[in-house]
mmCIF file of C-alpha atoms in Angstrom:
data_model
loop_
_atom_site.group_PDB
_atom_site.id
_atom_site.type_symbol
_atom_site.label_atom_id
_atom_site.label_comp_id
_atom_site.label_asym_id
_atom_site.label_seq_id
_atom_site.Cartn_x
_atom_site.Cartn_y
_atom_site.Cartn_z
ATOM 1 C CA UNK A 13 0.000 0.000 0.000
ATOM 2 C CA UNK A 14 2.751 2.572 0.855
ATOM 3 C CA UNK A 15 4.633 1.789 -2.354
ATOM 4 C CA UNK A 16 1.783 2.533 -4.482
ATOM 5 C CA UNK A 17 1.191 5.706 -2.419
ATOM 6 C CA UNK A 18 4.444 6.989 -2.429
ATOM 7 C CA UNK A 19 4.387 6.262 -6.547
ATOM 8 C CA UNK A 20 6.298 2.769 -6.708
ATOM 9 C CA UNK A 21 4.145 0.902 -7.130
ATOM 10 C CA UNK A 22 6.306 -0.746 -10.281
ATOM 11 C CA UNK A 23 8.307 -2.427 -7.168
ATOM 12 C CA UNK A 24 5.024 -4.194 -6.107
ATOM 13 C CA UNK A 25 5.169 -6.979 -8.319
ATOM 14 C CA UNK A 26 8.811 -8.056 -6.699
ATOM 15 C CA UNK A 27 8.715 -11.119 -5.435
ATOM 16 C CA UNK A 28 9.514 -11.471 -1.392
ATOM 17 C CA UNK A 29 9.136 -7.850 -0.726
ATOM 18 C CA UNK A 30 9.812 -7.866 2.807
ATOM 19 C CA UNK A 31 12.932 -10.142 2.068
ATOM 20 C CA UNK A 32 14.490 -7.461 0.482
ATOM 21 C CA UNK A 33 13.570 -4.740 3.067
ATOM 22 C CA UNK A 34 15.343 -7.095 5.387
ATOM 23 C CA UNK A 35 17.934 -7.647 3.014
ATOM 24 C CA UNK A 36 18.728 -3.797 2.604
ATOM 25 C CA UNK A 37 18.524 -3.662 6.529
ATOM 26 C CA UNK A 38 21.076 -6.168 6.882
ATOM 27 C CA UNK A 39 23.788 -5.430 4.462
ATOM 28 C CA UNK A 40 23.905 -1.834 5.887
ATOM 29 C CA UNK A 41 21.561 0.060 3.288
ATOM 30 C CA UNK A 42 20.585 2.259 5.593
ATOM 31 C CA UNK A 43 23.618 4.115 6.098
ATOM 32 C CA UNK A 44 24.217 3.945 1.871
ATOM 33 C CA UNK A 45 21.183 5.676 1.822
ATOM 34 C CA UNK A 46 21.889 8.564 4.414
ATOM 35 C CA UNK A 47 25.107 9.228 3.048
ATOM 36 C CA UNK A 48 23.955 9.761 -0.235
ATOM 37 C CA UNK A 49 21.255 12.289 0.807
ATOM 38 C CA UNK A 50 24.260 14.057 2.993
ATOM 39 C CA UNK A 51 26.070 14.264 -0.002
ATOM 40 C CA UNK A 52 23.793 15.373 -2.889
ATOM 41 C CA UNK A 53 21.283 16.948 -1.293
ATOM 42 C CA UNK A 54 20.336 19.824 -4.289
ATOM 43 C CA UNK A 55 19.505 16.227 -6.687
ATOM 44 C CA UNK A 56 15.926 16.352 -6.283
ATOM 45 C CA UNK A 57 16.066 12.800 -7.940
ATOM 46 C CA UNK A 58 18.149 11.235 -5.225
ATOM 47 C CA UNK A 59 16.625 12.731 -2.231
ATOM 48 C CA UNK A 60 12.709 11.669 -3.642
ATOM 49 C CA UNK A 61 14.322 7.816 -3.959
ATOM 50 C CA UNK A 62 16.068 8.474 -0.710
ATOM 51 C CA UNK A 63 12.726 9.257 1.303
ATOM 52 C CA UNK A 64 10.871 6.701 -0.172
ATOM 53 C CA UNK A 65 13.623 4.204 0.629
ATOM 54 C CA UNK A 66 13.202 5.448 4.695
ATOM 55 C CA UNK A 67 9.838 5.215 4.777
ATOM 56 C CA UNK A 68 10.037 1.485 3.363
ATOM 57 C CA UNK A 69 12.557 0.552 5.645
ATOM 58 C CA UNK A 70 10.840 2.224 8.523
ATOM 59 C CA UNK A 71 7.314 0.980 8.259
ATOM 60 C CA UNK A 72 5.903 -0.908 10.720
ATOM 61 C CA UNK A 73 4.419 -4.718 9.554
ATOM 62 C CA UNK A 74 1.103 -5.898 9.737
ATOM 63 C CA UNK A 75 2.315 -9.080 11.690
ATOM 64 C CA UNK A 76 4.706 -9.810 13.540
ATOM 65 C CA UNK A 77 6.049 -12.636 11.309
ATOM 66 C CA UNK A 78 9.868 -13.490 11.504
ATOM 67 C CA UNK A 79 12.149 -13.223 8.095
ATOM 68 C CA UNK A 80 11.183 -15.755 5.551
ATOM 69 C CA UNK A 81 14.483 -17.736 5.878
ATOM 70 C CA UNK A 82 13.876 -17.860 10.094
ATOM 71 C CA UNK A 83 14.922 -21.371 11.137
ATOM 72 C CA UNK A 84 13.616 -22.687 14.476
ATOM 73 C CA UNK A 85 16.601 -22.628 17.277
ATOM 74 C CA UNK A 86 18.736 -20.461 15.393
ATOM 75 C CA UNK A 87 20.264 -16.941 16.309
ATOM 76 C CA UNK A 88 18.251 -14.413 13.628
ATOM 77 C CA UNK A 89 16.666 -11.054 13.909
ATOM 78 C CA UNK A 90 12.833 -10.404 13.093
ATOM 79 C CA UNK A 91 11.832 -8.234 10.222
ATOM 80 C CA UNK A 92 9.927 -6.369 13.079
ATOM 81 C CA UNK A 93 13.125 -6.233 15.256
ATOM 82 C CA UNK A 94 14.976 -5.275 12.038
ATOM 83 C CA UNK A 95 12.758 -2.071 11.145
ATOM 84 C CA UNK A 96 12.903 -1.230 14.471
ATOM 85 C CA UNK A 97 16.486 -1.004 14.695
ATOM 86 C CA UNK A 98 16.870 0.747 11.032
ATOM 87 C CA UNK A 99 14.962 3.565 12.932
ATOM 88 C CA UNK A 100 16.712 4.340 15.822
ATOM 89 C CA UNK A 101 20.240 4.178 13.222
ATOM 90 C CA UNK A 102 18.265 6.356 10.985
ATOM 91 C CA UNK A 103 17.408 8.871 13.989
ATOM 92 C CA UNK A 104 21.436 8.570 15.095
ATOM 93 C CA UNK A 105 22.639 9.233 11.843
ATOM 94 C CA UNK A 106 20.952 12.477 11.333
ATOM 95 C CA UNK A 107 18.517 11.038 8.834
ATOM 96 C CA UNK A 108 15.266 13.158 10.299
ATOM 97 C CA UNK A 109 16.917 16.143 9.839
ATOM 98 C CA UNK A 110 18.031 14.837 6.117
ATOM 99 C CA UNK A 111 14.062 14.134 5.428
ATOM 100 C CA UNK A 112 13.183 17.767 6.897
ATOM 101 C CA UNK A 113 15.731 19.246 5.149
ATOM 102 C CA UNK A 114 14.547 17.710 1.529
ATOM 103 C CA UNK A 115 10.553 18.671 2.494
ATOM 104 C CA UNK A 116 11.835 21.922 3.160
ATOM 105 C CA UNK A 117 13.755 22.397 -0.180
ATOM 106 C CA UNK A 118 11.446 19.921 -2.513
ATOM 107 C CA UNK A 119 8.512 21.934 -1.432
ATOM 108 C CA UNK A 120 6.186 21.068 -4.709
ATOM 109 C CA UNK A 121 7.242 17.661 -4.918
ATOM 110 C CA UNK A 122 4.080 15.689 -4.576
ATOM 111 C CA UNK A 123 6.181 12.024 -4.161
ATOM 112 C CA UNK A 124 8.483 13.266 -1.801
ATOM 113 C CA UNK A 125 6.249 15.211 0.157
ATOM 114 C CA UNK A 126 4.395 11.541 0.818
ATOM 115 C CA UNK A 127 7.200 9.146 1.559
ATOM 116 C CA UNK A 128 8.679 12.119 3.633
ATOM 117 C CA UNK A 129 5.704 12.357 5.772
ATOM 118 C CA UNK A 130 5.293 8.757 6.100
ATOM 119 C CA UNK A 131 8.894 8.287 7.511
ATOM 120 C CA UNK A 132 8.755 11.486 9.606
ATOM 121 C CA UNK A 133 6.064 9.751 11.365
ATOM 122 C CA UNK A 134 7.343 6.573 11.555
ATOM 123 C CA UNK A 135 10.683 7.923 13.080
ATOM 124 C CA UNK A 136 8.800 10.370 15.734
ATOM 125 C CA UNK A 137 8.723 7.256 18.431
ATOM 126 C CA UNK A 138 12.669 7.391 18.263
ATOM 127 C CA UNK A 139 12.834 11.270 19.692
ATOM 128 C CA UNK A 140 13.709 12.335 23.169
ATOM 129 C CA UNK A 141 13.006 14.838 24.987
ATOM 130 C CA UNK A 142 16.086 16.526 24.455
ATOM 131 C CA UNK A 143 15.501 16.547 20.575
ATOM 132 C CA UNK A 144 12.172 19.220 21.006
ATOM 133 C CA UNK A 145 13.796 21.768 18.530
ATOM 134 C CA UNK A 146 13.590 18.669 16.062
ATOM 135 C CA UNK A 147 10.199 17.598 16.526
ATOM 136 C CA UNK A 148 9.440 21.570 16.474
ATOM 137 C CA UNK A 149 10.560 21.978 12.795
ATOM 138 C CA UNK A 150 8.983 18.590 11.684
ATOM 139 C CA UNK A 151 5.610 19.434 13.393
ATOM 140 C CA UNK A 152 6.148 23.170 11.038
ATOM 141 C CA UNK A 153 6.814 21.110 8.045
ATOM 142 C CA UNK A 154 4.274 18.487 8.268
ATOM 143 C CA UNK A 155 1.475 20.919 8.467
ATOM 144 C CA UNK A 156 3.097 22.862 5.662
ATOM 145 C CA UNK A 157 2.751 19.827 3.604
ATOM 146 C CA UNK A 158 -0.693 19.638 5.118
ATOM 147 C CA UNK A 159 -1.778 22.694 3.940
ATOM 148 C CA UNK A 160 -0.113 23.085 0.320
ATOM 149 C CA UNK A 161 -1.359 19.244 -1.101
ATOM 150 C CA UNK A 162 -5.037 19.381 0.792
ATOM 151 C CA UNK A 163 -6.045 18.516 -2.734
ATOM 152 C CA UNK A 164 -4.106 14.859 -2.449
ATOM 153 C CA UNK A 165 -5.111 12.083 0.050
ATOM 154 C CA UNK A 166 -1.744 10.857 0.649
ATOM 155 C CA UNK A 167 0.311 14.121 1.918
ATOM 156 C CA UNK A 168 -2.763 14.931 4.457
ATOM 157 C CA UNK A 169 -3.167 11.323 5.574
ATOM 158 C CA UNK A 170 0.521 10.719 6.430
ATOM 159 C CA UNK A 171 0.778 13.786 8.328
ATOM 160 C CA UNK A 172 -2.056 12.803 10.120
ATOM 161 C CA UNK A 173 -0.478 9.939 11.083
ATOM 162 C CA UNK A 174 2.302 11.606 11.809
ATOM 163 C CA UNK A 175 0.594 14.297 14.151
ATOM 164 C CA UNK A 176 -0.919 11.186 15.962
ATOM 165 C CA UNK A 177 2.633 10.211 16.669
ATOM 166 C CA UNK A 178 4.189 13.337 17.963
ATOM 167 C CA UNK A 179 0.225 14.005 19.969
ATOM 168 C CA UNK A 180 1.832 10.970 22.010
ATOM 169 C CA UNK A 181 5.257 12.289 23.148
ATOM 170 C CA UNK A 182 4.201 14.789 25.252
ATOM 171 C CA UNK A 183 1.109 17.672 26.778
ATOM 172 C CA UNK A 184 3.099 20.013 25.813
ATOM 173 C CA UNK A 185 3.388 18.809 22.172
ATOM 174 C CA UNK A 186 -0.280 18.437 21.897
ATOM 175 C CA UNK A 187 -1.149 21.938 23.072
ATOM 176 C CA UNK A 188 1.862 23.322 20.648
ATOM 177 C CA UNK A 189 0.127 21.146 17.577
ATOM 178 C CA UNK A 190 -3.442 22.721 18.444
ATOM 179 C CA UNK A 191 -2.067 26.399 18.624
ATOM 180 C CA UNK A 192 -0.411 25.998 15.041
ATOM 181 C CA UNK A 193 -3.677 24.937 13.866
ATOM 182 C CA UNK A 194 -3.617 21.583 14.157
ATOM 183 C CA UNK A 195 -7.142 20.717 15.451
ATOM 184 C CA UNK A 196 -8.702 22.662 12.249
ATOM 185 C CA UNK A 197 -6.777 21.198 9.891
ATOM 186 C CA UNK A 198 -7.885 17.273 10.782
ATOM 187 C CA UNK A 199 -11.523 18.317 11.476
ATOM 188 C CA UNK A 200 -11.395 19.577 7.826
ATOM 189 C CA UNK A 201 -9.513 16.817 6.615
ATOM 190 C CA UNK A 202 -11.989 14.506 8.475
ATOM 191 C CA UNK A 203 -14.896 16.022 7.552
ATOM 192 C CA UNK A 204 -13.848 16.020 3.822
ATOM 193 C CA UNK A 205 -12.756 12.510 4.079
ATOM 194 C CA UNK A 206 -15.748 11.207 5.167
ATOM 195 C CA UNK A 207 -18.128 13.445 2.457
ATOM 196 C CA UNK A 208 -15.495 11.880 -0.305
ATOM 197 C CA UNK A 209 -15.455 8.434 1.048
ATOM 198 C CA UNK A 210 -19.435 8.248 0.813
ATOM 199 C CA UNK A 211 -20.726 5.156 -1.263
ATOM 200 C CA UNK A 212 -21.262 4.179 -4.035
ATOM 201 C CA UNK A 213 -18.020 6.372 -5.520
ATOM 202 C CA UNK A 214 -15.957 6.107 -2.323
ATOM 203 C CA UNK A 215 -12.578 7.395 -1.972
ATOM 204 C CA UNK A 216 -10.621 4.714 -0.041
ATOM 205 C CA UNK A 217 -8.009 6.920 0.097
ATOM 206 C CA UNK A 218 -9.660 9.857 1.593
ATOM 207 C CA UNK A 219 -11.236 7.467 4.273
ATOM 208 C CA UNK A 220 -8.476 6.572 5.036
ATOM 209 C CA UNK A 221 -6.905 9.816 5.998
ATOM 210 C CA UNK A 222 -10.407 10.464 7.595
ATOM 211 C CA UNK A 223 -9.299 7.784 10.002
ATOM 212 C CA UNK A 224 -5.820 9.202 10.953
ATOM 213 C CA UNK A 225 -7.115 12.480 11.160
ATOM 214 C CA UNK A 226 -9.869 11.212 13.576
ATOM 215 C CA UNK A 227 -7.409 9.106 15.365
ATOM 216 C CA UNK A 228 -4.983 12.263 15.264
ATOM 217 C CA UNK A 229 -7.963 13.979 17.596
ATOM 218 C CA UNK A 230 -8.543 11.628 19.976
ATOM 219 C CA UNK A 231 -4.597 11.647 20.698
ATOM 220 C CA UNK A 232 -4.589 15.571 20.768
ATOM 221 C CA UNK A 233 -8.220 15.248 23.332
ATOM 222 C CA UNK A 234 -6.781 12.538 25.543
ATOM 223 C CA UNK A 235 -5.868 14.134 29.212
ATOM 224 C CA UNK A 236 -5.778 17.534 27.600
ATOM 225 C CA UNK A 237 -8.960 19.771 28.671
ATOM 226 C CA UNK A 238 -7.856 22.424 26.777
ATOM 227 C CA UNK A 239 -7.744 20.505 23.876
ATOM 228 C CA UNK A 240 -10.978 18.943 24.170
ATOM 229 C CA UNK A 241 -12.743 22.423 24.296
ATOM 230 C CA UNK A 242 -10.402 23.687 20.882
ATOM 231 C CA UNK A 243 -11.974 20.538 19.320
ATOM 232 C CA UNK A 244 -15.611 21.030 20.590
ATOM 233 C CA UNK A 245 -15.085 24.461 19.089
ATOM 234 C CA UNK A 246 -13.988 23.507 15.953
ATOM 235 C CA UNK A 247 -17.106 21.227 15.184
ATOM 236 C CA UNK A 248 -15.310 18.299 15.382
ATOM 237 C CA UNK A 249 -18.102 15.951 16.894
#
């Protein structure tokens, strides 16, 4: 699903997909990428790859299922232990700031914009405390992606997710994402999800943002009073 949202979905078709996301994990890809991205990073080319290749190799699985070639008794990481570990070295190797820095200069690329978001998200469980000024500029980048590709499903649905992530961390993050306008922008993106998702022409990709965005809410509403007035005053029920 993310390949074919991020535009690759060409690479769906390969056979054993998560066999070579483990594969790349293993042989240290992950590094190959970042230090590409360090080095180039005016090739709009390379850094649109490069953020589609983080977000792969950060996503989360749908099970929990062990590498195909898992024996029983023998020493071998999970894909799920694998991913996990790809983004804490991506978070220690300066790789947020390397996906921040190519949403910031690739404003108007649609592609990028996506996989960007995705992994942005993805790698928000990995920050500390002491890394605020970091999740500051993502939060101001993500809902500048928000804003400027409201017409797409993907851009707004990622940084949904993504908001969800960061509405975890911390009260303080969640009242910082409702004063920069968070809580408006995923009761509209909500509210237009669920008008566009509407049978018999449903968008499934507009429900699903609908979902993150509603799921982004509840996050932002839980042990937050504040909050839960902001989103009672935006209309959100």
């Amino acid at each position: 699903e993310a390949l074919g949202f991020c535009g690759a979905s060409q690479l769906q078709a390969a056979p054993a997909q998560e066999d070579l996301v483990t594969s790349i994990s293993r042989s240290g890809g992950v590094i190959a990428i970042l230090d590409g991205m360090q080095r180039f990073p005016a090739c709009e080319g390379l850094q649109d790859r490069g953020c589609l290749c983080l977000a792969l190799l950060t996503a989360g699985t749908e099970d929990n299922k062990v590498s195909a070639d898992y024996t029983k008794g023998k020493h071998q990481e999970s894909s799920v232990l694998l991913r996990s570990q790809s983004r804490r070295l991506v978070v220690r190797q300066g790789g947020l700031e390397l996906l921040l820095n190519a949403m910031q200069r690739f404003q108007r690329n649609l592609l990028l914009q996506r996989s960007a978001a995705m992994a942005v998200g993805q790698l928000s469980t990995e920050l500390r405390t002491k890394e605020s000024n970091m999740e500051n500029k993502a939060l101001q980048l993500l809902m500048q992606a928000m804003r400027k590709h409201k017409r797409d499903a993907v851009v707004p649905r990622y940084v949904a997710a993504a908001l969800r992530q960061f509405a975890t961390h911390s009260v303080d993050m969640k009242t910082l994402i409702a004063q920069r306008g968070g809580i408006e922008e995923l009761q509209e993106l909500a509210q237009r999800g669920l008008q566009e998702a509407m049978p018999p022409h449903g968008d499934l990709q507009r429900r699903a943002a609908a979902t993150e965005a509603i799921g982004a809410l509840c996050h932002l509403a839980s042990k937050h009073p504040e909050n839960k007035l902001r989103i009672f005053d935006a209309g959100c029920l």
